[in-house]
Short mmCIF file of C-alpha atoms in Angstrom, two decimals:
data_model
loop_
_atom_site.label_atom_id
_atom_site.label_comp_id
_atom_site.label_asym_id
_atom_site.label_seq_id
_atom_site.Cartn_x
_atom_site.Cartn_y
_atom_site.Cartn_z
CA MET A 1 0.10 -0.21 0.00
CA ILE A 2 1.64 3.21 -1.16
CA THR A 3 0.31 6.23 0.43
CA GLN A 4 1.56 10.06 0.57
CA ASP A 5 2.66 9.42 4.11
CA SER A 6 4.78 6.45 3.27
CA ILE A 7 6.25 8.16 0.70
CA GLN A 8 6.99 10.98 2.49
CA GLU A 9 8.30 8.83 5.37
CA LEU A 10 10.69 6.86 3.04
CA ALA A 11 11.85 10.16 1.39
CA GLN A 12 12.68 11.55 4.94
CA ARG A 13 14.47 8.17 6.03
CA TRP A 14 16.52 8.36 2.45
CA GLY A 15 17.54 12.14 2.98
CA LEU A 16 18.55 11.77 6.42
CA TRP A 17 20.87 8.44 5.30
CA LEU A 18 22.14 10.44 2.44
CA SER A 19 22.94 13.58 4.41
CA LYS A 20 24.84 11.45 6.95
CA ARG A 21 26.80 9.64 4.31
CA LEU A 22 27.64 13.06 2.86
CA GLN A 23 28.87 14.32 6.10
CA ARG A 24 31.15 11.28 6.68
CA ALA A 25 32.28 11.61 3.40
CA ILE A 26 33.51 15.47 4.05
CA GLY A 27 34.66 14.47 7.37
CA ARG A 28 36.97 11.72 5.99
CA LEU A 29 38.21 14.38 3.82
CA ARG A 30 38.65 16.79 6.73
CA ALA A 31 40.38 14.45 8.94
CA ARG A 32 42.98 13.48 5.66
CA TYR A 33 43.83 17.08 5.82
CA MET A 34 43.86 18.03 9.32
CA LEU A 35 45.67 14.81 10.62
CA ARG A 36 48.24 15.23 7.48
CA GLY A 37 51.31 14.75 10.21
CA ALA A 38 49.65 11.32 11.72
CA ILE A 39 49.97 8.18 10.58
CA ILE A 40 46.07 7.25 10.09
CA GLY A 41 43.78 4.17 9.27
CA ARG A 42 41.25 3.94 6.45
CA GLY A 43 37.92 5.96 7.37
CA VAL A 44 38.91 8.21 9.92
CA CYS A 45 36.54 10.91 10.16
CA ALA A 46 36.51 14.40 11.51
CA THR A 47 33.25 16.30 11.87
CA GLY A 48 34.60 19.26 13.97
CA ARG A 49 37.89 21.37 13.99
CA ILE A 50 40.80 19.38 15.71
CA LYS A 51 43.68 21.71 16.85
CA ILE A 52 46.49 19.75 16.74
CA SER A 53 50.57 20.38 17.60
CA ASN A 54 52.27 17.16 16.87
CA GLN A 55 55.98 16.91 17.88
CA GLY A 56 56.03 13.39 18.30
CA THR A 57 54.47 10.36 16.99
CA LEU A 58 50.75 10.00 16.07
CA TYR A 59 49.04 6.62 15.46
CA ILE A 60 45.42 6.52 14.69
CA GLY A 61 43.74 3.21 13.78
CA ARG A 62 40.77 2.67 11.36
CA LYS A 63 37.42 4.39 11.55
CA VAL A 64 38.07 6.79 14.35
CA THR A 65 35.58 9.64 14.94
CA PHE A 66 36.11 13.04 16.04
CA LEU A 67 32.95 14.81 16.47
CA GLY A 68 32.42 18.29 16.36
CA GLY A 69 30.75 20.66 18.67
CA MET A 70 30.89 24.01 20.38
CA ILE A 71 34.80 23.70 21.31
CA PRO A 72 37.58 21.80 19.23
CA THR A 73 38.98 18.81 20.06
CA GLN A 74 42.46 19.24 21.37
CA ILE A 75 45.64 16.93 20.78
CA ILE A 76 49.12 18.07 21.61
CA ILE A 77 52.20 15.85 21.58
CA HIS A 78 55.22 16.95 22.88
CA ARG A 79 58.81 16.00 21.56
CA GLY A 80 59.18 12.38 21.58
CA ALA A 81 56.02 11.47 22.62
CA ARG A 82 53.84 8.59 21.15
CA LEU A 83 50.06 8.52 21.12
CA ASP A 84 48.40 5.36 19.90
CA ILE A 85 44.28 5.57 19.32
CA GLY A 86 42.84 2.00 18.76
CA ASP A 87 40.03 1.24 15.81
CA GLU A 88 36.61 2.59 15.95
CA THR A 89 37.24 5.05 18.68
CA LEU A 90 34.94 7.88 19.35
CA PHE A 91 35.78 11.43 20.40
CA ASN A 92 33.20 14.18 21.50
CA TYR A 93 33.69 17.63 20.91
CA GLY A 94 36.39 19.58 23.20
CA ALA A 95 38.06 16.64 24.39
CA SER A 96 41.66 17.45 25.19
CA ILE A 97 44.79 15.32 25.28
CA GLU A 98 48.15 16.02 26.17
CA VAL A 99 51.08 13.57 25.75
CA TRP A 100 54.27 13.93 27.18
CA ASN A 101 55.65 10.02 27.07
CA GLU A 102 53.14 7.59 25.81
CA LEU A 103 49.64 7.18 25.99
CA THR A 104 47.57 4.32 24.50
CA ILE A 105 43.77 4.35 23.61
CA GLY A 106 42.13 1.08 22.80
CA ARG A 107 39.77 0.09 20.73
CA ARG A 108 35.86 1.17 20.32
CA CYS A 109 36.49 3.58 23.05
CA MET A 110 33.81 6.37 23.61
CA ILE A 111 35.73 9.42 25.15
CA ALA A 112 32.90 12.24 25.94
CA SER A 113 33.09 15.92 25.73
CA MET A 114 35.00 17.84 27.48
CA VAL A 115 37.41 15.58 28.66
CA ARG A 116 40.88 15.92 29.75
CA ILE A 117 43.72 13.41 29.23
CA ALA A 118 47.10 14.11 30.07
CA ASP A 119 50.06 11.71 31.05
CA GLY A 120 51.25 14.25 33.71
CA PRO A 121 53.15 17.67 33.16
CA GLY A 122 56.74 17.02 32.48
CA GLN A 123 59.10 14.38 31.76
CA THR A 124 57.95 11.83 34.54
CA ALA A 125 57.63 8.28 33.73
CA SER A 126 54.08 8.14 33.74
CA VAL A 127 51.79 6.11 31.51
CA VAL A 128 48.48 6.40 30.68
CA ARG A 129 46.67 3.63 29.04
CA LEU A 130 43.25 2.81 28.31
CA GLY A 131 41.94 -0.64 27.29
CA ASP A 132 39.05 -1.64 24.76
CA ASN A 133 35.53 -0.48 25.19
CA VAL A 134 36.28 2.13 27.64
CA TRP A 135 33.83 4.72 28.24
CA ILE A 136 34.98 8.22 29.78
CA ALA A 137 31.87 10.61 30.42
CA HIS A 138 31.52 14.17 29.94
CA GLY A 139 34.27 16.58 32.03
CA ALA A 140 36.35 13.62 33.49
CA THR A 141 39.87 14.26 34.36
CA ILE A 142 42.61 11.37 33.88
CA GLY A 143 46.23 11.63 34.55
CA PRO A 144 49.09 11.70 35.45
CA SER A 145 49.45 7.80 35.42
CA ALA A 146 46.24 5.55 35.32
CA ILE A 147 46.09 2.18 33.30
CA ILE A 148 42.15 1.26 32.53
CA GLY A 149 40.96 -1.95 32.09
CA GLU A 150 38.66 -3.20 29.36
CA GLY A 151 35.17 -2.71 29.28
CA SER A 152 35.45 -0.12 32.34
CA THR A 153 33.44 3.26 32.43
CA LEU A 154 34.45 6.52 33.92
CA ALA A 155 31.42 8.73 35.52
CA ALA A 156 31.09 12.09 34.39
CA GLY A 157 33.10 14.96 35.97
CA SER A 158 35.51 12.26 37.88
CA VAL A 159 38.90 12.54 38.32
CA LEU A 160 41.29 9.73 37.92
CA ASP A 161 44.88 9.21 39.14
CA ARG A 162 45.35 5.28 39.47
CA ASP A 163 44.70 2.25 37.91
CA VAL A 164 41.04 1.02 37.36
CA PRO A 165 40.54 -2.89 37.08
CA PRO A 166 38.36 -4.17 33.89
CA GLN A 167 34.76 -4.31 34.18
CA THR A 168 34.44 -1.42 36.93
CA LEU A 169 33.00 1.75 37.37
CA ALA A 170 34.77 4.67 38.51
CA ILE A 171 32.93 7.45 40.29
CA GLY A 172 33.81 10.90 42.12
CA ASP A 173 36.77 13.08 42.72
CA PRO A 174 38.95 10.85 43.82
CA ALA A 175 37.61 8.21 41.99
CA ARG A 176 36.15 5.10 44.02
CA PHE A 177 35.54 1.80 42.17
CA VAL A 178 32.25 -0.26 41.57
CA GLY A 179 32.18 -3.26 39.84
CA LEU A 180 29.67 -3.41 36.89
CA ASN A 181 29.12 -7.17 37.39
CA LEU A 182 27.80 -6.32 41.04
CA LEU A 183 25.87 -3.66 39.57
CA ALA A 184 24.44 -5.82 37.03
CA GLY A 185 23.32 -8.03 39.50
CA LEU A 186 21.57 -5.24 41.31
CA SER A 187 19.56 -3.85 38.75
CA GLY A 188 18.71 -7.26 37.59
CA ARG A 189 16.86 -7.76 41.25
CA SER A 190 14.93 -4.67 40.57
CA SER A 191 13.59 -6.33 37.33
CA THR A 192 13.15 -3.07 35.46
CA THR A 193 15.62 -4.21 32.87
CA THR A 194 16.28 -7.14 30.32
CA ALA A 195 18.82 -9.21 29.29
CA THR A 196 19.36 -7.02 26.02
CA SER A 197 19.49 -4.07 27.54
CA PRO A 198 21.27 -4.42 30.97
CA THR A 199 21.01 -1.12 32.25
CA GLY A 200 18.13 1.11 32.70
CA ALA A 201 17.32 4.35 34.82
CA VAL A 202 17.46 2.59 38.15
CA LEU A 203 20.73 1.03 37.45
CA SER A 204 22.14 4.64 36.13
CA LYS A 205 20.74 6.20 39.01
CA GLU A 206 22.17 3.86 41.90
CA SER A 207 25.65 4.23 39.85
CA PHE A 208 25.86 8.22 40.06
CA GLN A 209 25.23 8.12 43.96
CA MET B 1 31.66 63.09 39.95
CA LEU B 2 28.86 64.94 41.14
CA GLU B 3 29.07 66.67 37.89
CA HIS B 4 28.55 63.60 35.92
CA LYS B 5 24.81 63.84 34.34
CA LEU B 6 23.23 61.06 33.13
CA PRO B 7 21.86 61.20 29.52
CA ASN B 8 18.02 62.62 29.42
CA TYR B 9 15.91 62.68 26.73
CA HIS B 10 14.34 65.79 28.08
CA ASP B 11 17.49 67.53 28.70
CA ASN B 12 16.64 70.35 25.88
CA GLU B 13 13.37 71.29 27.13
CA PRO B 14 13.73 72.62 30.44
CA ASP B 15 10.44 74.48 30.60
CA ALA B 16 8.28 71.43 29.41
CA GLN B 17 6.26 71.52 32.49
CA THR B 18 5.67 75.19 32.68
CA ALA B 19 4.44 75.26 29.12
CA ARG B 20 2.21 72.64 29.54
CA ASP B 21 1.02 74.35 32.84
CA VAL B 22 0.18 77.51 31.01
CA ARG B 23 -1.47 76.21 27.89
CA GLY B 24 -3.21 73.29 29.61
CA SER B 25 -2.46 69.68 29.04
CA THR B 26 -3.99 68.77 25.36
CA ARG B 27 -3.15 65.49 24.15
CA GLY B 28 -0.54 67.16 21.49
CA ASP B 29 1.40 69.23 24.09
CA LEU B 30 1.71 65.86 26.15
CA LEU B 31 2.85 63.96 23.16
CA ARG B 32 5.15 67.07 22.49
CA THR B 33 6.61 66.75 26.06
CA HIS B 34 7.08 63.17 26.44
CA MET B 35 8.38 62.31 22.95
CA PRO B 36 12.17 63.05 22.67
CA SER B 37 12.68 64.89 19.37
CA VAL B 38 15.19 63.96 16.79
CA VAL B 39 17.50 66.92 18.54
CA SER B 40 17.10 65.75 22.06
CA ILE B 41 18.35 62.13 21.18
CA PHE B 42 21.41 63.36 20.02
CA ARG B 43 22.42 65.90 22.63
CA GLY B 44 21.68 64.12 25.70
CA MET B 45 23.40 60.88 25.06
CA ASP B 46 26.66 59.61 25.36
CA ASN B 47 26.27 57.26 22.51
CA PRO B 48 24.21 59.01 19.59
CA ALA B 49 23.64 55.50 17.75
CA ALA B 50 22.26 53.94 21.08
CA PRO B 51 18.59 53.71 19.33
CA LEU B 52 19.87 52.29 16.66
CA ALA B 53 22.23 49.87 18.45
CA SER B 54 19.01 48.55 20.45
CA VAL B 55 17.00 47.85 17.48
CA LEU B 56 20.22 45.92 15.87
CA ARG B 57 20.67 44.04 18.98
CA ARG B 58 16.97 43.14 18.88
CA PHE B 59 17.13 41.88 15.24
CA ASN B 60 20.81 40.07 16.25
CA THR B 61 18.57 38.12 18.84
CA ARG B 62 15.79 37.11 16.50
CA PHE B 63 18.59 35.87 14.18
CA LYS B 64 20.37 33.72 16.69
CA THR B 65 17.02 32.08 18.31
CA TRP B 66 15.14 31.46 15.26
CA ARG B 67 15.51 27.90 15.62
CA CYS B 68 13.48 28.18 19.05
CA ASP B 69 9.87 27.78 19.12
CA GLN B 70 8.95 30.41 21.58
CA ILE B 71 11.00 33.33 22.75
CA GLY B 72 9.57 35.82 25.17
CA PHE B 73 10.32 39.69 25.45
CA GLY B 74 13.80 41.20 25.97
CA VAL B 75 15.71 37.94 25.46
CA GLU B 76 19.64 39.05 25.14
CA VAL B 77 22.20 36.90 23.38
CA LEU B 78 25.28 38.06 23.26
CA GLY B 79 27.93 35.68 21.44
CA SER B 80 27.26 32.49 19.74
CA ILE B 81 24.76 30.11 20.92
CA TRP B 82 24.48 26.66 19.10
CA VAL B 83 20.54 25.71 18.80
CA HIS B 84 19.80 22.09 17.32
CA GLY B 85 17.66 19.16 17.28
CA GLY B 86 13.80 18.77 16.40
CA GLY B 87 12.11 19.02 19.76
CA THR B 88 10.57 22.06 21.23
CA ILE B 89 12.69 25.03 22.94
CA ARG B 90 10.94 27.71 24.55
CA ILE B 91 12.45 30.79 26.15
CA GLY B 92 10.90 33.23 28.68
CA ASN B 93 11.03 37.08 28.99
CA ASN B 94 14.23 38.76 29.77
CA VAL B 95 16.49 35.47 29.38
CA ARG B 96 20.00 36.38 29.12
CA LEU B 97 22.39 34.03 26.74
CA ASP B 98 26.07 35.14 27.53
CA GLY B 99 28.25 33.06 25.08
CA ARG B 100 31.02 35.08 24.66
CA ILE B 101 33.78 33.12 26.26
CA ALA B 102 32.32 30.10 24.31
CA PRO B 103 29.19 28.96 22.47
CA ILE B 104 26.00 27.71 24.57
CA GLU B 105 24.69 24.82 23.25
CA LEU B 106 21.07 24.11 23.14
CA HIS B 107 19.72 20.44 21.98
CA SER B 108 16.34 19.35 22.24
CA ALA B 109 16.08 15.86 20.24
CA ARG B 110 12.43 15.24 18.39
CA HIS B 111 9.48 15.30 20.82
CA ALA B 112 11.53 16.66 23.83
CA LEU B 113 10.82 19.92 25.83
CA LEU B 114 13.83 22.34 26.61
CA GLU B 115 12.06 25.29 28.64
CA LEU B 116 14.17 28.44 30.01
CA GLY B 117 11.88 30.51 32.74
CA ASP B 118 11.96 34.47 32.88
CA GLU B 119 15.00 36.20 33.50
CA VAL B 120 17.52 32.98 33.22
CA CYS B 121 21.14 33.79 32.79
CA ILE B 122 23.20 31.66 31.13
CA TYR B 123 26.73 31.53 30.47
CA GLY B 124 29.01 30.77 27.93
CA GLY B 125 30.40 27.17 27.40
CA THR B 126 26.99 25.53 29.26
CA SER B 127 25.24 22.57 27.30
CA ILE B 128 21.75 21.47 28.08
CA GLU B 129 20.70 18.42 26.04
CA ALA B 130 17.27 17.38 26.10
CA VAL B 131 15.84 13.78 25.26
CA GLU B 132 12.81 13.83 27.16
CA SER B 133 12.05 16.97 28.92
CA ILE B 134 14.57 19.83 31.07
CA GLN B 135 12.88 22.64 32.60
CA ILE B 136 14.96 25.58 34.28
CA GLY B 137 12.80 27.85 36.57
CA CYS B 138 12.80 31.82 36.78
CA ARG B 139 15.64 33.54 37.56
CA SER B 140 18.39 30.59 37.55
CA VAL B 141 21.79 31.22 36.89
CA LEU B 142 24.20 28.76 35.05
CA ARG B 143 27.54 29.62 35.26
CA PRO B 144 30.02 28.85 32.42
CA PHE B 145 30.62 25.04 31.17
CA VAL B 146 27.68 23.54 33.00
CA LYS B 147 26.27 20.17 31.32
CA ILE B 148 22.61 19.45 32.04
CA ILE B 149 21.54 16.28 30.59
CA ASP B 150 18.34 13.94 30.75
CA ASN B 151 19.54 10.92 29.17
CA ASN B 152 22.93 8.59 29.76
CA PHE B 153 22.78 8.14 25.94
CA HIS B 154 24.70 4.83 26.24
CA PRO B 155 24.39 2.02 28.74
CA LEU B 156 27.09 0.82 31.10
CA ARG B 157 27.31 -2.42 29.86
CA GLY B 158 26.46 -4.64 26.62
CA ASP B 159 25.49 -2.81 23.35
CA ARG B 160 26.90 0.71 23.61
CA ASN B 161 24.84 2.14 20.98
CA HIS B 162 21.45 1.43 22.64
CA ARG B 163 19.93 4.25 24.33
CA PRO B 164 18.75 4.06 27.65
CA PRO B 165 15.45 5.40 28.85
CA PRO B 166 15.42 8.97 29.88
CA ALA B 167 14.67 10.47 33.03
CA ARG B 168 13.24 14.11 33.37
CA VAL B 169 15.28 17.05 34.95
CA LEU B 170 13.73 19.66 36.95
CA ILE B 171 15.57 22.96 38.00
CA GLU B 172 13.18 25.17 39.92
CA ASP B 173 13.24 28.92 40.56
CA ASP B 174 16.23 30.83 41.90
CA VAL B 175 18.90 28.41 41.80
CA ILE B 176 22.48 29.13 40.99
CA ILE B 177 24.64 26.31 39.41
CA GLY B 178 28.42 26.60 39.76
CA ASP B 179 30.94 26.49 37.11
CA HIS B 180 31.59 23.16 35.24
CA ALA B 181 28.61 21.46 37.64
CA ILE B 182 27.29 18.43 35.67
CA ILE B 183 23.37 17.89 36.37
CA LEU B 184 22.87 14.08 35.63
CA PRO B 185 19.34 12.49 34.78
CA GLY B 186 16.41 12.34 37.21
CA ALA B 187 17.99 15.18 38.91
CA ARG B 188 15.69 17.80 40.66
CA VAL B 189 16.94 20.56 42.18
CA GLU B 190 14.63 22.71 44.03
CA SER B 191 13.80 26.45 44.67
CA GLY B 192 16.90 28.84 46.28
CA ALA B 193 19.42 25.84 46.19
CA ARG B 194 22.84 26.34 45.19
CA ILE B 195 25.51 24.09 43.69
CA GLY B 196 28.91 24.33 43.94
CA ALA B 197 31.31 24.45 41.12
CA ARG B 198 32.39 21.09 39.54
CA SER B 199 30.00 19.15 41.72
CA VAL B 200 27.70 16.35 39.78
CA ILE B 201 24.16 16.12 40.92
CA SER B 202 21.66 13.06 39.74
CA HIS B 203 19.31 13.07 42.58
CA ARG B 204 16.75 15.66 44.61
CA VAL B 205 18.64 18.77 46.12
CA PRO B 206 16.19 20.24 48.60
CA HIS B 207 14.80 23.63 48.93
CA GLY B 208 17.30 26.17 49.62
CA ALA B 209 20.21 23.84 50.41
CA ARG B 210 23.86 24.61 49.24
CA VAL B 211 25.79 21.44 47.87
CA SER B 212 29.02 20.83 46.60
CA GLY B 213 31.41 18.24 45.83
CA ASN B 214 31.92 14.84 43.45
CA PRO B 215 30.30 13.03 45.27
CA PRO B 216 27.99 15.83 46.38
CA ARG B 217 27.38 16.81 49.77
CA ILE B 218 24.99 19.32 51.40
CA ASP B 219 27.01 21.74 52.95
CA ARG B 220 23.98 23.94 54.35
CA ILE B 221 20.60 23.41 54.72
CA ALA B 222 17.62 26.30 54.63
CA GLN B 223 17.04 28.09 57.46
#
């Protein structure tokens, strides 16, 4: 059954899809230009400005995305330093990364807006390493030395200066840790969530307490 | 200092009162005494282009807030603001959006509501993202780089692209929110509360309380 509404809806959906593809294509070109000093993989996309000052080495994996917004993303790599960014990692606007020694970001990480990651001021022997699937929420600060295990989450506005085990939620200033498996058990008891969507409003409320 | 004179529209009409007394107050006289003439506008004021500037500012505000669904009287927008999303955005009377140090983001997703009450003042770098409903009461102040969200956008475990259900955010009248503070989904800040810089709020803050820190603590409750 073809009605005017269905045609309109289809057109809208295809229009949206097209515009997204176009944005992505422009973003790829933009990334090629802005990250020209770096060693970058295929499909790196930048839909916003990136302020970059690279005096060391910068490796960027495949399909890394830098989203645009109010404030440009900032990357500073000092002399002799090295920054590794894994595949499919996502950066939101206003993230600021400063490297003196060595900073590694894993695959499929999500780094939200206004996050600050710096491996210490000056040439100390500090290393920051984020595992795979790490989610850093808005306004968090990491440094000067921290190793974050895979699948961990750093809650909004928290300040982290120590290592985090895998599958852990770190909250607060200074950060304290809660196991994500423990949290999932709690939310399962409140019977508001399903297996496919393990987090609900209840869980998120508890987690940010 | 005493000699300093405020600009006065009626400066060139010292005998206006007496003239009206003599002639009697007809409608034309009232109009003439109360309407500043072209000469008086330019003589009595520091900035001769001030009326033009105010008109231009009004147009500028109109232009910057054209994506909003409803705008009150006397809204002032300084610097740049970024309004996007398919939802409803309502702005009350005499709201001041000061985006000079960094742009202000107002985002309202489809079917969402973002409401700013009368005389709200928002400073630069602040970002308000509504997925269901965010309401800010009258005379509230949001200091620079505040973030207000009513959705976590990603779950803690499992598929990171799945979006968890939103929880409404309500900020009542006369609230002051400090720099870099973050208001998370489900928060309800009651009237007269003050939230310290860099604190993270996700729960109810009682009437008139002062809250600070991360995790937040109540420093003082209302007398």
